[in-house]
Amino acid sequence: MISGLHQAQRASRDRWGLFVILVVIVAAAPASANLGGYIDLSGNRTDIDGLRRESFRQEYDLQFNHVLTPYVRFRASARYYKFDQDVDLALSVFQEEFQPQLELIWRHPVFNFTTSAYRRRAKASALTGNITTDSFLAAFKTNDERYPLLGLRYDWQHVFDNISGFEREVHDERLQFTAEYLRTTNDLYYTFNNRINENVVSNVESTRRDHRFRWRHAQNRLADGNLDLNFNYNFSYGEQYDRLLAGDSILERIPIRVGLYALDNSPDLGTLDPVPGLSDGNLTAPTIPPIDIGGATIGRNIGADLSFERPVTALYLYTDRLSGIQPTWRFFVSTDNLNWTPWTLSAPVEFNAALSRYEFAFPQVTTRFVKVVKDGINEILDVLVTEVEVLQLIENVNEQARIGRAHYADGRVGYRLTERLKASVDGSLGYDSGGGPTGDRSNIDYTARGVWDMSGAFTHQLQWSQSFTDLEVGDDQRSDIATYTLLYEPRETISSSMGASARRSFFEGLKDADNRNAFIDISGRLVPRLNLSVGGSLSRLENYLTRLTNDVGTLRGSLDGTVAPWLDLGFGYTYQDYSGEPNVERRIRRTADLSFNWRLSRTIFARGRITRIVDVVSTLRQDYLLSWNMLPRLSVTGQVFFNREDQGRRSERFTGNATYELGSNSMIYFRWNQHDLTQAGGNFTETLQLGFRLGF
């Protein structure tokens, strides 16, 4: 009863605080250039198989900037976001966020000093109480490069639930010191980090201290401009002490080589593209390009490359705001980022509101590539992915201390023998005694390259590389790679390349796998506005340990150009043949697409694409868009998408948008979306949105 009264009082204070903010905006914005921000209001009506959901979205952002002195600037901001959704007039879903922030910036010619603090309070229908995040930052750094550059930074963050804070409480504190000494040919860097983290959600209390030192040496254009020398040395020393607050097992994060993403409704076959923002350690900033998993978005394939095969037990997917619990998810694993195998989840997917992430748990599997695929409808619109984490289970641990030392050195020597012949050698040495599941680890690799510009048209490139990995626990690894490429450019409008590569890998001295491939690509401009590109590749992967062989052959071609001042056309065709031994069923995929850009007038534009995929399940996709700037301030856009499969499954999507600009940063907008998945085992969804945005 008392907690309910407190919540009501707090909600009342929030409404009055919001009212005050709006009054300040209206009264002060026209008269002060220091104020800025926006108001975005929109109403939504969604029908899902006859079940109506009405929602109202509010977002207010106010920013104040003031120059206190020529060197000192003060900033203050407040952001309020609320999303309410009703189902047949019964309250179903709501989400609310409020975040005030203060910042002081001192930019002196000799140093920079910044301090900031913010509080973010989030509420949602699935939560009991509020999730509150308090954060503080103070950073100092010198600017005069005549002397060593020194920096000091302190971060503090506390996440808690005001009702049951002990169940969702996270404390994080970090102190960092940096020193840099920059000179023409030599740069020296030193960094010290001390971090204390108490995470009741994951039942772990950790203390970690890190020292990192780096030396970079570079000398270019030596020996009459023919010789380049580069060298880097890195040393790191780290201590980490973990104590379990409950239980005797811990989920340990696995280093990710790179995050991966693709939009693909056939997730069993196809590669994912690298997205560095998925693994950059920033849990709050959305990736670029953005990955939206809100609303009726489907076919989002989000994963990670773990560098080599290793046991994994869980995956975390972070979002920029609280997300819904209704989306359905599938989990896949792969050894080559091409063929994906579904893997059963061991528990229902949960959204952890305290840490703003989806948590996927599954039986342990040894793999290199992992991904989750989002299906179904998210009751929250506009949810962006910020980070992906992959974890492994460490059992029978109550307290543990780990001390790690790592040395890494790399260098490169490049020499121009003649005007047409260049050679280079680079290599690296590494040693890591950081413990973990593989114990001590050492790496040695080198690469030798040669480039021969035989004539103005022919260029030969030859490369040989070897890498050795020695593991204290696990199989030692070795890899040999040879690559040859021939570039042929007879004229500026025509270019071609062909080549071959062979890679052989070893585990514990035994031959593990051979990967051989060859390719050819030719592209050129046939006439001033017509481009042609053709190519093909063959590859064979032989795994001697599993006794499996996979063959992949690809032929591709495309023709595109401007056939008239008002019309662009494009045509592409791809043939892919997958086969293997033993007992690997041959699979052939043919893809043809026709696209156009049609400029009907100065104010009307249309584009379209028709794609035919012939595979195990053949598909015909059609996507058309029409855009019309009816008036200088009024624009409308319509789009239709059809997806037909030979087995009878089909989906349709119709969208319409209209925008009327009231000023440079203000507009009224209308959006309509109809998504029919009933013939594909899904829902029929229709959404109407009317919104208003005022910027100042």
XYZ file of C-alpha atoms in Angstrom:
696
model
C 0.000 0.000 0.000
C 2.784 2.376 0.980
C 4.839 1.496 -2.109
C 1.797 2.093 -4.318
C 1.303 5.512 -2.726
C 4.962 6.351 -3.330
C 4.639 5.337 -6.989
C 1.537 7.498 -7.407
C 3.277 10.462 -5.785
C 6.332 9.977 -7.962
C 4.214 9.724 -11.135
C 2.476 12.956 -10.134
C 5.850 14.666 -9.635
C 6.986 13.418 -13.060
C 3.904 14.878 -14.735
C 4.377 18.243 -13.000
C 8.089 18.179 -13.860
C 7.254 17.520 -17.496
C 4.738 20.366 -17.457
C 7.403 22.736 -16.100
C 9.829 21.649 -18.828
C 7.265 22.391 -21.544
C 6.485 25.792 -20.062
C 10.180 26.656 -20.046
C 10.519 25.513 -23.660
C 7.588 27.555 -24.915
C 8.552 30.641 -22.929
C 12.299 30.659 -23.438
C 12.999 28.964 -26.784
C 12.075 31.914 -29.029
C 14.209 34.288 -26.993
C 17.315 32.237 -26.262
C 19.761 30.629 -28.644
C 21.111 28.541 -25.769
C 18.012 26.352 -25.625
C 17.358 23.519 -28.008
C 15.553 20.245 -28.256
C 12.435 18.692 -29.661
C 8.975 17.350 -28.868
C 7.805 14.187 -30.636
C 4.248 12.941 -30.079
C 2.579 10.118 -31.989
C -0.493 7.957 -31.677
C -0.544 4.385 -32.984
C -3.307 1.911 -33.673
C -2.322 -1.678 -34.380
C -4.620 -4.563 -35.291
C -3.120 -8.051 -34.964
C -5.519 -10.742 -36.165
C -8.463 -8.647 -35.025
C -6.956 -7.753 -31.646
C -6.667 -3.985 -31.478
C -3.783 -2.275 -29.715
C -3.757 1.470 -29.318
C -0.630 3.235 -28.166
C 0.600 6.734 -27.548
C 4.275 7.635 -27.749
C 5.755 10.753 -26.168
C 9.325 11.967 -26.328
C 10.564 15.306 -24.999
C 14.146 16.498 -25.156
C 15.399 19.795 -23.749
C 19.017 20.956 -23.989
C 20.582 24.072 -22.501
C 24.082 25.294 -23.426
C 25.757 28.253 -21.782
C 29.273 29.668 -22.145
C 30.462 30.645 -18.669
C 33.932 31.836 -19.732
C 35.917 31.642 -22.984
C 37.130 28.220 -21.824
C 34.219 26.874 -19.766
C 30.881 25.638 -21.084
C 27.910 24.310 -19.136
C 25.328 21.892 -20.544
C 22.103 20.620 -19.073
C 19.577 18.313 -20.694
C 16.469 16.382 -19.834
C 14.846 13.621 -21.841
C 11.468 12.066 -21.162
C 10.062 9.106 -23.097
C 6.797 7.259 -22.562
C 5.048 4.554 -24.523
C 1.531 3.397 -23.575
C -0.320 0.581 -25.277
C -3.917 -0.499 -24.708
C -5.442 -3.782 -25.834
C -9.216 -3.521 -26.330
C -9.268 -0.635 -23.807
C -7.454 -2.711 -21.161
C -3.998 -1.456 -20.208
C -1.468 -3.949 -21.552
C 1.976 -2.435 -21.989
C 3.684 0.733 -20.928
C 7.247 1.938 -20.850
C 8.590 5.164 -19.381
C 12.051 6.705 -19.162
C 13.268 9.961 -17.681
C 16.896 11.115 -17.846
C 18.244 14.474 -16.646
C 21.933 15.174 -17.267
C 24.433 17.882 -16.278
C 27.830 18.472 -17.876
C 30.665 20.942 -17.324
C 33.393 21.264 -19.987
C 36.627 23.221 -19.456
C 38.733 23.484 -22.632
C 41.918 25.264 -21.638
C 44.842 25.590 -24.098
C 46.917 23.445 -21.754
C 44.333 20.895 -20.582
C 40.744 19.629 -20.921
C 38.482 18.832 -17.991
C 35.003 17.316 -18.238
C 32.584 16.204 -15.592
C 29.040 14.928 -16.056
C 26.302 13.210 -14.120
C 22.971 11.738 -15.097
C 20.126 9.695 -13.650
C 18.032 7.425 -15.859
C 14.861 6.017 -14.414
C 12.939 3.424 -16.418
C 9.574 1.844 -15.719
C 7.721 -0.810 -17.680
C 4.648 -2.971 -17.302
C 6.820 -6.070 -16.879
C 8.739 -4.520 -13.965
C 7.968 -4.190 -10.296
C 9.166 -0.728 -9.416
C 11.694 1.380 -11.305
C 15.076 0.561 -12.764
C 17.303 3.503 -11.870
C 20.771 4.149 -13.248
C 22.969 6.778 -11.615
C 26.185 7.692 -13.408
C 29.063 10.096 -12.767
C 32.143 10.908 -14.864
C 35.180 13.125 -14.332
C 38.026 13.287 -16.876
C 41.212 15.365 -17.118
C 43.813 15.401 -19.922
C 46.700 17.672 -20.881
C 47.078 19.036 -24.443
C 50.637 20.323 -24.865
C 52.460 17.762 -27.039
C 55.836 19.272 -26.165
C 55.532 17.306 -22.950
C 54.089 13.884 -22.093
C 50.282 13.899 -22.338
C 48.692 12.860 -19.051
C 45.106 11.799 -18.449
C 42.992 10.830 -15.459
C 39.419 9.512 -15.650
C 36.937 8.307 -13.037
C 33.635 6.541 -13.839
C 30.971 5.453 -11.373
C 27.630 3.762 -12.088
C 24.917 2.281 -9.901
C 21.896 0.374 -11.230
C 19.132 -0.631 -8.848
C 15.422 -1.384 -8.472
C 13.651 0.865 -5.968
C 11.333 -1.974 -4.869
C 13.688 -4.954 -4.748
C 17.044 -3.312 -5.305
C 19.062 -6.196 -3.884
C 17.786 -8.417 -6.727
C 18.798 -6.110 -9.571
C 21.691 -4.134 -8.149
C 24.883 -3.434 -10.078
C 27.799 -1.281 -8.849
C 30.584 -0.372 -11.252
C 33.550 1.877 -10.499
C 36.616 2.545 -12.659
C 39.750 4.694 -12.314
C 42.018 5.152 -15.330
C 45.386 6.870 -15.762
C 47.060 7.401 -19.153
C 50.410 8.779 -20.298
C 51.507 9.384 -23.895
C 54.843 10.567 -25.222
C 54.700 11.338 -28.957
C 57.734 11.943 -31.120
C 58.469 11.796 -34.844
C 59.627 8.176 -35.013
C 58.793 6.854 -31.543
C 55.549 6.900 -29.551
C 55.192 5.605 -25.991
C 51.863 4.830 -24.284
C 50.999 3.683 -20.769
C 47.552 2.974 -19.300
C 46.480 1.894 -15.839
C 42.921 0.712 -15.080
C 41.389 -0.217 -11.761
C 37.814 -1.497 -11.916
C 35.513 -2.756 -9.167
C 32.225 -4.383 -10.160
C 29.565 -5.878 -7.924
C 26.808 -7.480 -9.991
C 23.990 -9.065 -8.000
C 22.247 -9.990 -11.263
C 25.090 -12.334 -12.272
C 26.106 -13.116 -8.653
C 29.708 -11.958 -9.151
C 31.914 -9.413 -7.421
C 35.050 -8.595 -9.419
C 38.123 -6.449 -8.907
C 40.493 -5.972 -11.828
C 43.713 -3.995 -12.291
C 45.423 -3.634 -15.667
C 48.724 -2.120 -16.791
C 49.337 -1.641 -20.516
C 52.487 -0.342 -22.210
C 52.973 0.236 -25.943
C 55.965 1.367 -28.000
C 55.593 2.291 -31.664
C 58.571 2.937 -33.935
C 58.207 3.984 -37.569
C 60.750 5.108 -40.144
C 59.651 5.527 -43.726
C 61.326 6.605 -46.929
C 64.779 5.383 -45.925
C 67.492 4.337 -48.409
C 66.562 6.944 -51.001
C 62.864 6.450 -50.295
C 62.891 2.699 -50.938
C 62.766 1.313 -47.393
C 59.969 1.442 -44.792
C 60.367 0.131 -41.236
C 57.574 -0.246 -38.673
C 57.666 -1.891 -35.260
C 55.221 -2.202 -32.354
C 55.609 -3.741 -28.917
C 52.791 -4.209 -26.403
C 52.965 -5.457 -22.847
C 50.010 -5.931 -20.528
C 49.708 -7.126 -16.966
C 46.351 -7.812 -15.356
C 45.025 -9.060 -12.046
C 41.413 -10.128 -11.572
C 39.755 -11.407 -8.422
C 36.245 -12.880 -8.681
C 34.008 -13.863 -5.810
C 30.644 -15.537 -6.266
C 27.882 -13.975 -4.222
C 25.794 -17.143 -4.615
C 26.169 -20.574 -6.238
C 29.357 -22.219 -7.506
C 29.377 -21.479 -11.255
C 29.979 -18.372 -13.318
C 29.259 -17.259 -16.876
C 32.488 -15.864 -18.327
C 32.459 -13.571 -21.353
C 34.284 -14.843 -24.446
C 36.320 -12.343 -26.516
C 34.572 -11.664 -29.824
C 36.557 -11.115 -32.982
C 33.728 -9.120 -34.591
C 29.951 -8.854 -34.377
C 27.918 -10.079 -37.362
C 24.564 -9.116 -38.904
C 22.372 -9.882 -41.922
C 18.755 -9.393 -42.921
C 17.785 -12.870 -44.132
C 14.547 -14.812 -43.911
C 16.349 -18.085 -44.797
C 18.808 -18.316 -41.891
C 20.016 -21.871 -42.555
C 22.272 -20.795 -45.454
C 24.048 -17.488 -45.957
C 26.870 -15.349 -44.604
C 26.602 -12.539 -42.060
C 28.467 -9.260 -42.538
C 30.825 -7.713 -39.953
C 29.380 -4.946 -37.767
C 32.164 -3.703 -35.432
C 29.670 -1.762 -33.308
C 28.209 -5.034 -32.037
C 31.436 -5.851 -30.189
C 32.941 -2.468 -29.294
C 32.075 -2.679 -25.579
C 29.535 0.178 -25.731
C 26.307 -1.202 -24.262
C 24.227 1.958 -24.746
C 24.995 3.360 -28.216
C 23.131 1.730 -31.160
C 25.237 0.163 -33.886
C 25.935 1.834 -37.212
C 24.098 0.917 -39.381
C 21.207 0.574 -36.892
C 19.664 -2.854 -36.229
C 15.977 -2.434 -35.354
C 14.229 -5.341 -33.595
C 11.119 -3.404 -32.604
C 7.604 -3.799 -33.978
C 7.001 -6.249 -36.799
C 10.607 -6.503 -37.968
C 11.626 -10.083 -38.811
C 14.626 -11.865 -40.292
C 17.177 -10.036 -38.133
C 20.235 -12.333 -37.944
C 22.578 -11.082 -35.188
C 25.695 -13.010 -34.237
C 29.404 -13.114 -33.522
C 32.690 -14.566 -34.760
C 34.670 -16.112 -31.867
C 37.939 -16.467 -33.883
C 38.100 -20.239 -33.371
C 35.867 -23.078 -32.188
C 35.237 -23.032 -28.451
C 32.506 -24.087 -25.998
C 29.678 -21.573 -25.517
C 26.679 -21.666 -23.180
C 24.875 -18.312 -23.382
C 24.411 -15.181 -25.470
C 23.353 -11.676 -24.393
C 21.816 -9.136 -26.778
C 21.763 -5.546 -25.483
C 19.271 -2.859 -26.565
C 19.167 0.930 -26.307
C 15.908 0.860 -24.315
C 13.605 -1.564 -22.552
C 12.222 -4.049 -25.058
C 9.271 -6.428 -25.172
C 8.897 -10.066 -24.197
C 6.702 -11.160 -27.115
C 9.266 -11.666 -29.940
C 10.182 -15.255 -30.760
C 13.828 -16.165 -31.266
C 15.841 -18.947 -32.874
C 19.473 -19.817 -32.183
C 21.985 -21.135 -34.774
C 25.627 -22.258 -34.795
C 28.126 -22.579 -37.652
C 31.755 -23.418 -38.311
C 32.084 -21.442 -41.572
C 29.595 -18.519 -41.440
C 27.723 -20.098 -44.345
C 25.962 -23.287 -43.262
C 23.943 -22.763 -40.070
C 22.565 -25.455 -37.774
C 19.640 -24.695 -35.428
C 20.410 -25.300 -31.753
C 17.750 -25.745 -29.091
C 17.441 -23.146 -26.359
C 17.446 -24.664 -22.868
C 15.133 -22.037 -21.362
C 12.657 -19.391 -22.519
C 14.321 -16.203 -23.723
C 14.137 -13.532 -21.031
C 14.558 -9.768 -21.228
C 16.609 -8.516 -18.289
C 15.233 -5.030 -17.643
C 17.959 -4.173 -15.116
C 20.661 -4.521 -17.784
C 18.466 -3.916 -20.867
C 19.361 -7.152 -22.612
C 17.880 -10.400 -23.945
C 19.425 -13.491 -22.361
C 19.707 -16.742 -24.338
C 20.703 -19.966 -22.554
C 21.349 -23.237 -24.377
C 23.121 -26.575 -23.903
C 26.880 -26.183 -24.294
C 28.050 -26.378 -27.902
C 31.529 -26.047 -29.422
C 31.457 -23.698 -32.384
C 33.068 -20.607 -33.903
C 30.042 -18.681 -35.201
C 26.775 -18.108 -33.337
C 23.663 -16.088 -34.115
C 20.109 -15.427 -32.997
C 17.251 -14.733 -35.418
C 14.343 -12.521 -34.422
C 10.823 -13.533 -35.488
C 7.389 -12.454 -34.335
C 6.188 -9.054 -33.245
C 7.739 -6.892 -30.558
C 5.128 -4.918 -28.637
C 7.673 -2.064 -28.330
C 8.462 -0.021 -31.446
C 11.894 1.292 -32.462
C 14.217 -0.890 -30.361
C 17.855 -0.734 -31.524
C 20.584 -3.275 -30.792
C 23.744 -1.975 -29.104
C 25.957 -4.993 -28.313
C 26.226 -8.775 -28.396
C 28.075 -10.919 -25.836
C 28.838 -14.651 -25.908
C 29.592 -16.567 -22.701
C 30.864 -19.902 -21.447
C 30.069 -21.654 -18.172
C 32.844 -22.080 -15.582
C 31.768 -24.501 -12.842
C 32.907 -25.364 -9.312
C 34.254 -21.920 -8.590
C 33.619 -19.889 -5.422
C 36.580 -17.547 -5.520
C 39.290 -17.255 -8.100
C 42.293 -15.056 -8.734
C 43.810 -14.692 -12.172
C 47.050 -12.961 -13.043
C 47.865 -12.539 -16.682
C 50.840 -11.233 -18.604
C 50.848 -10.707 -22.331
C 53.634 -9.698 -24.700
C 52.932 -8.859 -28.315
C 55.333 -7.527 -30.936
C 54.874 -7.001 -34.636
C 56.964 -5.478 -37.345
C 56.992 -4.786 -41.044
C 59.787 -4.219 -43.527
C 58.931 -2.990 -46.998
C 61.485 -2.464 -49.760
C 61.126 -1.242 -53.330
C 63.668 -3.274 -55.297
C 62.950 -1.516 -58.600
C 60.281 0.811 -59.925
C 58.141 -2.244 -60.749
C 59.107 -4.735 -58.068
C 58.232 -4.400 -54.361
C 58.611 -6.821 -51.485
C 57.612 -6.801 -47.836
C 57.819 -9.072 -44.823
C 55.800 -8.670 -41.657
C 55.397 -10.836 -38.636
C 54.305 -10.937 -35.039
C 55.116 -12.693 -31.792
C 52.706 -13.032 -28.912
C 52.591 -14.651 -25.506
C 49.612 -14.613 -23.140
C 49.670 -16.168 -19.696
C 46.169 -15.003 -18.872
C 44.926 -18.433 -17.885
C 41.371 -19.259 -18.866
C 40.239 -22.487 -20.485
C 43.294 -22.716 -22.780
C 45.966 -21.809 -20.210
C 49.090 -20.050 -21.501
C 49.003 -19.203 -25.190
C 51.732 -18.196 -27.636
C 51.440 -17.092 -31.256
C 53.944 -16.683 -34.060
C 53.011 -15.636 -37.564
C 54.715 -14.086 -40.554
C 53.779 -13.052 -44.076
C 55.946 -12.463 -47.126
C 54.532 -10.491 -50.050
C 55.763 -9.645 -53.485
C 54.237 -7.257 -56.035
C 55.496 -7.137 -59.618
C 54.085 -4.447 -61.872
C 54.985 -6.324 -65.013
C 53.650 -3.635 -67.347
C 51.093 -0.889 -67.363
C 48.366 -3.536 -67.580
C 49.622 -6.639 -65.687
C 50.388 -6.849 -61.963
C 51.344 -10.050 -60.127
C 50.824 -10.436 -56.384
C 52.239 -13.368 -54.433
C 51.831 -14.021 -50.717
C 52.943 -16.733 -48.313
C 52.069 -16.796 -44.632
C 52.319 -19.129 -41.688
C 50.899 -18.945 -38.191
C 51.603 -21.092 -35.130
C 49.533 -21.241 -31.950
C 50.758 -23.131 -28.904
C 48.182 -23.786 -26.169
C 49.006 -25.025 -22.693
C 45.624 -26.775 -22.594
C 44.184 -27.835 -25.929
C 45.396 -28.599 -29.410
C 48.347 -26.691 -30.837
C 47.478 -25.156 -34.180
C 49.323 -24.262 -37.343
C 48.143 -22.708 -40.568
C 49.911 -22.367 -43.961
C 48.445 -20.056 -46.615
C 49.636 -19.395 -50.170
C 47.903 -16.856 -52.410
C 48.471 -15.676 -55.974
C 46.558 -12.849 -57.703
C 46.866 -11.473 -61.211
C 45.491 -7.996 -61.927
C 44.869 -7.018 -65.536
C 43.719 -3.516 -66.483
C 44.108 -3.012 -70.236
C 42.363 0.361 -70.076
C 40.767 2.705 -67.558
C 37.280 1.347 -68.235
C 38.143 -2.361 -67.868
C 39.649 -4.193 -64.899
C 39.982 -7.849 -64.045
C 41.522 -10.081 -61.437
C 42.060 -13.795 -61.084
C 43.815 -15.878 -58.542
C 43.961 -18.891 -56.299
C 44.726 -19.635 -52.686
C 45.391 -22.716 -50.608
C 45.204 -23.028 -46.848
C 46.218 -26.045 -44.786
C 45.632 -26.245 -41.047
C 47.117 -28.612 -38.479
C 46.071 -29.629 -34.957
C 48.765 -31.202 -32.758
C 50.897 -31.778 -35.857
C 48.140 -33.707 -37.646
C 46.666 -32.389 -40.857
C 43.224 -31.030 -39.994
C 41.787 -29.365 -43.096
C 42.579 -28.111 -46.581
C 40.777 -25.124 -48.033
C 41.462 -24.364 -51.689
C 39.747 -21.804 -53.882
C 40.125 -20.018 -57.198
C 38.337 -16.970 -58.537
C 38.045 -14.647 -61.528
C 36.354 -11.236 -61.740
C 35.965 -8.967 -64.762
C 34.290 -5.582 -64.738
C 34.119 -2.778 -67.208
C 32.179 0.068 -68.740
C 30.940 -1.079 -72.136
C 29.595 2.305 -73.140
C 29.672 5.568 -71.165
C 26.622 4.650 -69.061
C 26.558 0.847 -69.113
C 28.571 -1.320 -66.685
C 29.150 -5.074 -66.898
C 30.561 -7.355 -64.211
C 31.070 -11.135 -64.376
C 32.908 -13.543 -62.145
C 33.061 -16.923 -60.549
C 34.775 -18.934 -57.860
C 35.401 -22.530 -56.855
C 36.298 -23.697 -53.376
C 36.806 -27.021 -51.637
C 37.034 -27.611 -47.910
C 38.358 -30.997 -46.808
C 38.169 -31.735 -43.089
C 40.331 -34.751 -42.354
C 39.245 -35.128 -38.738
C 35.521 -35.300 -39.539
C 36.124 -36.790 -43.003
C 33.779 -34.296 -44.590
C 34.278 -32.514 -47.904
C 32.347 -29.428 -49.000
C 32.466 -27.971 -52.496
C 31.053 -24.566 -53.379
C 30.908 -23.170 -56.899
C 29.645 -19.707 -57.752
C 28.971 -17.893 -61.021
C 27.730 -14.317 -61.025
C 27.070 -11.535 -63.458
C 25.472 -8.109 -63.448
C 24.601 -5.425 -65.980
C 23.496 -1.954 -64.952
C 23.414 1.501 -66.382
C 21.493 4.618 -67.298
C 19.492 3.749 -70.411
C 17.779 7.143 -70.494
C 18.141 10.396 -68.544
C 15.084 9.372 -66.528
C 15.673 5.596 -66.178
C 18.327 3.346 -64.597
C 18.128 -0.419 -65.066
C 20.031 -3.263 -63.474
C 20.105 -7.025 -63.888
C 21.991 -9.614 -61.856
C 22.292 -13.389 -61.821
C 24.049 -15.720 -59.372
C 24.437 -19.490 -59.552
C 25.660 -21.339 -56.449
C 26.311 -25.077 -56.235
C 26.849 -26.703 -52.807
C 27.867 -30.339 -52.543
C 29.878 -32.587 -50.271
C 30.855 -36.048 -49.177
C 29.795 -38.246 -47.578
C 26.003 -38.037 -47.402
C 25.833 -34.300 -48.107
C 22.898 -33.592 -50.356
C 23.725 -31.411 -53.332
C 22.088 -28.004 -53.188
C 21.812 -25.509 -56.043
C 20.661 -21.939 -55.554
C 19.893 -19.644 -58.493
C 19.179 -15.969 -57.916
C 18.080 -13.481 -60.568
C 17.027 -9.909 -59.925
C 15.863 -6.980 -62.021
C 15.885 -3.443 -60.612
C 15.009 0.021 -61.841
C 15.122 3.679 -60.773
C 12.537 5.761 -62.622
C 12.556 9.554 -62.409
C 9.086 10.349 -63.669
C 9.488 14.087 -63.025
C 11.388 16.477 -60.783
C 9.033 15.626 -57.917
C 8.116 11.973 -58.584
C 10.512 9.074 -58.187
C 9.935 5.319 -58.363
C 12.162 2.318 -57.780
C 11.614 -1.404 -57.814
C 13.299 -4.766 -57.576
C 12.111 -8.226 -58.602
C 14.097 -11.178 -57.247
C 13.637 -14.838 -58.096
C 15.409 -17.425 -55.924
C 15.316 -21.071 -56.981
C 16.414 -23.244 -54.063
C 15.059 -26.043 -51.901
C 12.206 -23.609 -51.389
C 11.893 -21.255 -54.367
C 10.882 -17.659 -53.767
C 9.684 -14.680 -55.777
C 10.125 -11.272 -54.149
C 8.853 -7.949 -55.439
C 9.593 -4.580 -53.872
C 8.238 -1.295 -55.299
C 8.418 2.258 -53.976
C 6.868 5.519 -55.199
C 7.852 8.911 -53.761
C 6.123 12.194 -54.613
C 7.024 15.679 -53.357
C 3.536 17.058 -53.898
C 4.307 20.495 -52.449
C 7.511 22.188 -51.262
C 6.628 21.093 -47.711
C 4.528 17.982 -48.391
C 5.900 14.599 -49.458
C 4.230 11.184 -49.661
C 5.748 7.736 -50.108
C 4.169 4.362 -50.780
C 5.827 0.958 -50.812
C 4.639 -2.601 -51.460
C 6.516 -5.848 -50.867
C 5.422 -9.339 -51.941
C 7.096 -12.610 -51.018
C 5.844 -15.845 -52.609
C 7.171 -19.346 -52.009
C 6.444 -22.375 -54.178
C 5.128 -24.326 -51.184
C 2.290 -21.842 -50.755
C 3.820 -19.673 -48.034
C 3.555 -15.990 -48.785
C 3.716 -12.613 -47.132
C 2.716 -9.100 -48.135
C 3.616 -5.697 -46.785
C 2.109 -2.332 -47.697
C 3.366 0.959 -46.266
C 2.480 4.585 -46.745
C 4.090 7.737 -45.347
C 3.166 11.396 -45.545
C 5.221 14.241 -44.080
C 4.380 17.931 -43.893
C 7.231 20.196 -42.816
C 6.190 23.051 -40.563
C 9.711 24.441 -40.323
C 13.351 23.428 -40.546
C 13.035 20.996 -37.602
C 9.268 20.581 -37.229
C 6.826 18.339 -39.024
C 3.558 16.423 -38.965
C 3.787 12.838 -40.170
C 1.438 9.959 -40.955
C 2.480 6.324 -41.386
C 0.453 3.291 -42.381
C 1.688 -0.296 -42.454
C -0.079 -3.547 -43.318
C 1.835 -6.803 -42.906
C 0.167 -10.083 -43.870
C 1.961 -13.237 -42.667
C -1.128 -15.444 -42.358
C -0.030 -17.654 -45.272
C 3.372 -18.115 -43.655
C 2.134 -19.182 -40.237
C 2.175 -15.647 -38.821
C -0.181 -12.783 -38.079
C -2.070 -10.127 -40.000
C -0.923 -6.763 -38.690
C -2.125 -3.282 -39.591
C -0.633 -0.162 -38.001
C -1.621 3.497 -38.220
C 0.579 6.230 -36.765
C -0.028 9.969 -36.632
C 2.702 12.098 -35.145
C 3.955 15.605 -34.540
C 7.563 16.710 -34.079
C 8.601 20.188 -33.022
C 12.269 21.069 -33.040
C 13.791 24.275 -31.757
